[in-house]
């Protein structure tokens, strides 16, 4: 498996501010991490794939200038929601592939973002 | 297009057995995953199938039929803590993970 942590677990911010979410791999070096968003009662939506030392790959429809991803080390990837608005309120989850084989993804505990 | 179908919600009784089905139509197939997600929490990995047949892991089993594009997750001896959403996900030919919307399982005493 893999142990992934996220910080913060929840955040409330005012509209227009930027919020940074950290995703750490605690027991496994992750060259690739994934960022998901999940709205209430909906499925996971992949936002981007974060690659260590290079630019992230964003899914269609996800604004790369709004959701800044930095993967500067093998154990840390960050997602910054810039100029957040109420519609950005969601549950943000990172994951990485671990040692389970078949590229099984192991998820962090998630960050609940509420934009007022 | 790519599609994963699961029932939206199921109800079962504590101690009973429940089967959650998943059908998929994807461009290629490189494995199917089942995850459990409790409300307000992130998904946790349950099982992985890439070959046809049944994989058993304790109270949980997962079955795959590639020719039918079909899988099920079988939960035995249901406990109240099994109340959660169960997500089916398929890895396509590009190794992209396609997620189902999840099945909310409600366990009643």
Tab-separated table of C-alpha atoms in Angstrom:
chain	number	residue	atom	x	y	z
A	1	UNK	CA	0.000	0.000	0.000
A	2	UNK	CA	0.957	3.593	0.568
A	3	UNK	CA	0.317	6.147	3.257
A	4	UNK	CA	-0.704	9.572	2.047
A	5	UNK	CA	-1.427	12.607	4.169
A	6	UNK	CA	-3.127	15.874	3.282
A	7	UNK	CA	-3.129	19.216	4.970
A	8	UNK	CA	-5.314	20.943	5.877
A	9	UNK	CA	-8.195	18.540	6.381
A	10	UNK	CA	-10.652	21.376	6.039
A	11	UNK	CA	-10.474	25.064	5.227
A	12	UNK	CA	-12.938	27.918	5.074
A	13	UNK	CA	-11.919	31.008	3.161
A	14	UNK	CA	-13.352	34.175	1.719
A	15	UNK	CA	-14.069	34.509	-1.962
A	16	UNK	CA	-11.055	35.783	-3.880
A	17	UNK	CA	-8.406	34.300	-1.635
A	18	UNK	CA	-6.007	31.522	-2.584
A	19	UNK	CA	-5.785	28.243	-0.761
A	20	UNK	CA	-2.899	25.789	-0.805
A	21	UNK	CA	-3.434	22.093	-0.124
A	22	UNK	CA	-0.482	19.821	0.582
A	23	UNK	CA	-0.301	16.135	-0.243
A	24	UNK	CA	2.523	14.113	1.247
A	25	UNK	CA	3.638	10.587	0.612
A	26	UNK	CA	4.769	9.248	3.971
A	27	UNK	CA	6.213	5.873	3.142
A	28	UNK	CA	6.755	5.711	-0.591
A	29	UNK	CA	8.442	7.948	-3.109
A	30	UNK	CA	5.825	9.053	-5.565
A	31	UNK	CA	6.903	10.262	-8.965
A	32	UNK	CA	3.243	10.642	-9.838
A	33	UNK	CA	0.381	11.922	-7.736
A	34	UNK	CA	-3.211	12.527	-8.730
A	35	UNK	CA	-5.568	15.310	-7.708
A	36	UNK	CA	-9.309	14.698	-7.595
A	37	UNK	CA	-12.342	16.789	-6.780
A	38	UNK	CA	-15.606	15.387	-5.516
A	39	UNK	CA	-18.856	17.298	-5.189
A	40	UNK	CA	-21.522	16.003	-2.797
A	41	UNK	CA	-23.119	12.756	-3.907
A	42	UNK	CA	-21.024	12.688	-7.068
A	43	UNK	CA	-18.168	10.551	-8.223
A	44	UNK	CA	-14.511	11.404	-8.141
A	45	UNK	CA	-13.365	13.690	-10.905
A	46	UNK	CA	-9.707	13.604	-11.866
A	47	UNK	CA	-8.378	17.135	-12.119
A	48	UNK	CA	-4.743	16.568	-12.940
A	49	UNK	CA	-1.809	14.244	-12.767
A	50	UNK	CA	1.147	15.672	-10.931
A	51	UNK	CA	4.593	14.613	-12.089
A	52	UNK	CA	7.668	15.171	-9.967
A	53	UNK	CA	10.005	17.686	-11.531
A	54	UNK	CA	7.790	18.525	-14.473
A	55	UNK	CA	4.524	20.227	-15.316
A	56	UNK	CA	1.260	18.667	-14.286
A	57	UNK	CA	-1.076	17.181	-16.855
A	58	UNK	CA	-4.547	18.665	-16.549
A	59	UNK	CA	-7.800	17.029	-17.555
A	60	UNK	CA	-10.003	18.670	-20.115
A	61	UNK	CA	-12.021	21.493	-18.636
A	62	UNK	CA	-9.730	22.058	-15.651
A	63	UNK	CA	-8.122	25.510	-15.659
A	64	UNK	CA	-4.414	25.133	-15.039
A	65	UNK	CA	-4.053	28.800	-14.095
A	66	UNK	CA	-6.711	28.458	-11.449
A	67	UNK	CA	-5.556	25.146	-9.999
A	68	UNK	CA	-1.802	25.407	-9.680
A	69	UNK	CA	0.008	22.174	-9.035
A	70	UNK	CA	3.581	21.884	-7.883
A	71	UNK	CA	5.349	18.559	-7.379
A	72	UNK	CA	8.801	19.657	-6.335
A	73	UNK	CA	9.872	16.504	-4.526
A	74	UNK	CA	9.114	12.807	-4.496
A	75	UNK	CA	7.103	13.168	-1.318
A	76	UNK	CA	5.205	16.426	-1.738
A	77	UNK	CA	2.683	17.752	-4.218
A	78	UNK	CA	0.677	20.917	-3.663
A	79	UNK	CA	-2.548	22.177	-5.181
A	80	UNK	CA	-3.265	25.888	-4.965
A	81	UNK	CA	-6.771	27.071	-5.699
A	82	UNK	CA	-6.245	30.652	-6.801
A	83	UNK	CA	-8.880	33.339	-6.364
A	84	UNK	CA	-11.314	30.814	-4.963
A	85	UNK	CA	-15.045	31.275	-5.486
A	86	UNK	CA	-18.024	29.556	-3.863
A	87	UNK	CA	-18.348	27.180	-6.811
A	88	UNK	CA	-14.870	25.873	-5.974
A	89	UNK	CA	-16.191	24.560	-2.676
A	90	UNK	CA	-15.620	20.824	-2.825
A	91	UNK	CA	-13.759	17.860	-1.404
A	92	UNK	CA	-10.234	17.722	-2.829
A	93	UNK	CA	-8.387	14.426	-2.617
A	94	UNK	CA	-4.910	13.433	-3.703
A	95	UNK	CA	-3.714	9.934	-4.411
A	96	UNK	CA	-0.612	8.100	-5.429
A	97	UNK	CA	0.194	4.678	-6.727
A	98	UNK	CA	1.827	2.534	-4.098
A	99	UNK	CA	3.286	-0.901	-3.741
A	100	UNK	CA	0.024	-2.766	-4.277
A	101	UNK	CA	0.766	-3.442	-7.919
A	102	UNK	CA	-1.398	-2.697	-10.952
A	103	UNK	CA	-0.937	1.005	-10.236
A	104	UNK	CA	-3.448	0.795	-7.410
A	105	UNK	CA	-4.147	4.287	-6.157
A	106	UNK	CA	-4.028	5.083	-2.480
A	107	UNK	CA	-5.806	8.197	-1.329
A	108	UNK	CA	-5.048	10.879	1.165
A	109	UNK	CA	-7.764	11.751	3.694
A	110	UNK	CA	-9.005	14.667	1.601
A	111	UNK	CA	-9.438	18.393	2.158
A	112	UNK	CA	-12.857	19.951	2.422
A	113	UNK	CA	-12.794	23.472	1.011
A	114	UNK	CA	-15.610	25.902	1.717
A	115	UNK	CA	-15.480	29.272	0.010
A	116	UNK	CA	-17.772	31.901	1.460
B	1	UNK	CA	-17.881	7.143	-24.810
B	2	UNK	CA	-16.718	5.468	-21.668
B	3	UNK	CA	-19.249	4.483	-19.086
B	4	UNK	CA	-19.407	2.776	-15.711
B	5	UNK	CA	-22.837	1.837	-14.345
B	6	UNK	CA	-23.628	1.030	-10.735
B	7	UNK	CA	-26.882	1.167	-8.800
B	8	UNK	CA	-27.240	4.458	-6.980
B	9	UNK	CA	-28.325	3.022	-3.668
B	10	UNK	CA	-28.909	-0.344	-2.017
B	11	UNK	CA	-30.256	-1.375	1.360
B	12	UNK	CA	-29.385	-4.561	3.235
B	13	UNK	CA	-29.765	-6.032	6.692
B	14	UNK	CA	-27.012	-6.524	9.228
B	15	UNK	CA	-25.644	-10.058	9.016
B	16	UNK	CA	-26.920	-10.609	5.490
B	17	UNK	CA	-25.136	-10.763	2.127
B	18	UNK	CA	-25.280	-8.079	-0.547
B	19	UNK	CA	-24.009	-7.981	-4.120
B	20	UNK	CA	-23.171	-4.675	-5.770
B	21	UNK	CA	-22.981	-4.847	-9.553
B	22	UNK	CA	-20.881	-2.806	-11.930
B	23	UNK	CA	-21.039	-2.849	-15.711
B	24	UNK	CA	-18.598	-1.006	-17.884
B	25	UNK	CA	-18.059	0.063	-21.470
B	26	UNK	CA	-14.550	1.398	-21.898
B	27	UNK	CA	-11.941	1.737	-24.608
B	28	UNK	CA	-9.851	-1.215	-23.592
B	29	UNK	CA	-9.462	-2.821	-20.218
B	30	UNK	CA	-6.493	-2.990	-17.887
B	31	UNK	CA	-8.096	-3.894	-14.612
B	32	UNK	CA	-11.040	-3.103	-12.376
B	33	UNK	CA	-10.908	-1.707	-8.866
B	34	UNK	CA	-13.374	-1.516	-6.018
B	35	UNK	CA	-13.050	1.167	-3.362
B	36	UNK	CA	-15.014	1.872	-0.203
B	37	UNK	CA	-15.771	5.456	0.741
B	38	UNK	CA	-17.361	6.432	4.034
B	39	UNK	CA	-19.218	9.725	4.102
B	40	UNK	CA	-16.839	12.654	4.318
B	41	UNK	CA	-13.777	10.489	3.909
B	42	UNK	CA	-11.480	9.516	1.059
B	43	UNK	CA	-11.800	6.174	-0.753
B	44	UNK	CA	-9.939	3.155	0.521
B	45	UNK	CA	-8.825	0.329	-1.735
B	46	UNK	CA	-10.753	-2.937	-1.492
B	47	UNK	CA	-9.918	-5.115	-4.459
B	48	UNK	CA	-8.440	-5.407	-7.912
B	49	UNK	CA	-9.425	-7.789	-10.713
B	50	UNK	CA	-7.728	-8.130	-14.058
B	51	UNK	CA	-8.510	-11.764	-14.895
B	52	UNK	CA	-11.923	-13.404	-14.987
B	53	UNK	CA	-13.097	-15.018	-11.822
B	54	UNK	CA	-13.625	-14.460	-8.155
B	55	UNK	CA	-11.134	-12.879	-5.783
B	56	UNK	CA	-11.915	-13.449	-2.131
B	57	UNK	CA	-10.588	-11.309	0.663
B	58	UNK	CA	-12.197	-11.976	4.017
B	59	UNK	CA	-15.829	-10.897	4.039
B	60	UNK	CA	-15.432	-9.169	0.697
B	61	UNK	CA	-15.183	-10.848	-2.704
B	62	UNK	CA	-14.975	-9.361	-6.163
B	63	UNK	CA	-15.884	-11.028	-9.431
B	64	UNK	CA	-14.994	-10.111	-12.988
B	65	UNK	CA	-16.234	-11.186	-16.403
B	66	UNK	CA	-14.338	-9.327	-19.090
B	67	UNK	CA	-16.438	-10.742	-21.925
B	68	UNK	CA	-19.579	-9.348	-20.297
B	69	UNK	CA	-18.023	-6.108	-19.099
B	70	UNK	CA	-19.309	-6.959	-15.654
B	71	UNK	CA	-18.099	-7.094	-12.097
B	72	UNK	CA	-19.674	-7.439	-8.695
B	73	UNK	CA	-18.583	-6.858	-5.142
B	74	UNK	CA	-19.989	-9.341	-2.650
B	75	UNK	CA	-20.149	-8.412	0.999
B	76	UNK	CA	-20.914	-11.149	3.513
B	77	UNK	CA	-21.910	-11.012	7.181
B	78	UNK	CA	-22.770	-7.366	6.844
B	79	UNK	CA	-21.874	-5.067	9.695
B	80	UNK	CA	-23.174	-1.596	10.409
B	81	UNK	CA	-19.722	-0.198	9.642
B	82	UNK	CA	-20.103	-1.447	6.052
B	83	UNK	CA	-22.542	1.404	5.443
B	84	UNK	CA	-20.634	3.428	2.846
B	85	UNK	CA	-20.408	4.148	-0.838
B	86	UNK	CA	-18.708	1.553	-3.014
B	87	UNK	CA	-16.925	2.822	-6.099
B	88	UNK	CA	-16.146	0.772	-9.168
B	89	UNK	CA	-13.303	2.002	-11.376
B	90	UNK	CA	-11.866	0.630	-14.603
B	91	UNK	CA	-8.462	1.268	-16.086
B	92	UNK	CA	-8.796	1.734	-19.848
B	93	UNK	CA	-6.362	1.105	-22.687
B	94	UNK	CA	-4.521	4.336	-21.873
B	95	UNK	CA	-4.281	3.289	-18.221
B	96	UNK	CA	-6.675	6.085	-17.322
B	97	UNK	CA	-8.902	5.279	-14.373
B	98	UNK	CA	-12.601	5.697	-15.199
B	99	UNK	CA	-14.772	6.040	-12.095
B	100	UNK	CA	-18.340	4.992	-11.510
B	101	UNK	CA	-20.637	7.254	-9.533
B	102	UNK	CA	-20.662	4.843	-6.623
B	103	UNK	CA	-23.323	2.792	-4.868
B	104	UNK	CA	-24.488	3.981	-1.478
B	105	UNK	CA	-25.043	0.952	0.738
B	106	UNK	CA	-27.338	1.371	3.725
B	107	UNK	CA	-27.219	-1.311	6.402
B	108	UNK	CA	-30.226	-1.679	8.661
B	109	UNK	CA	-30.232	-3.496	12.010
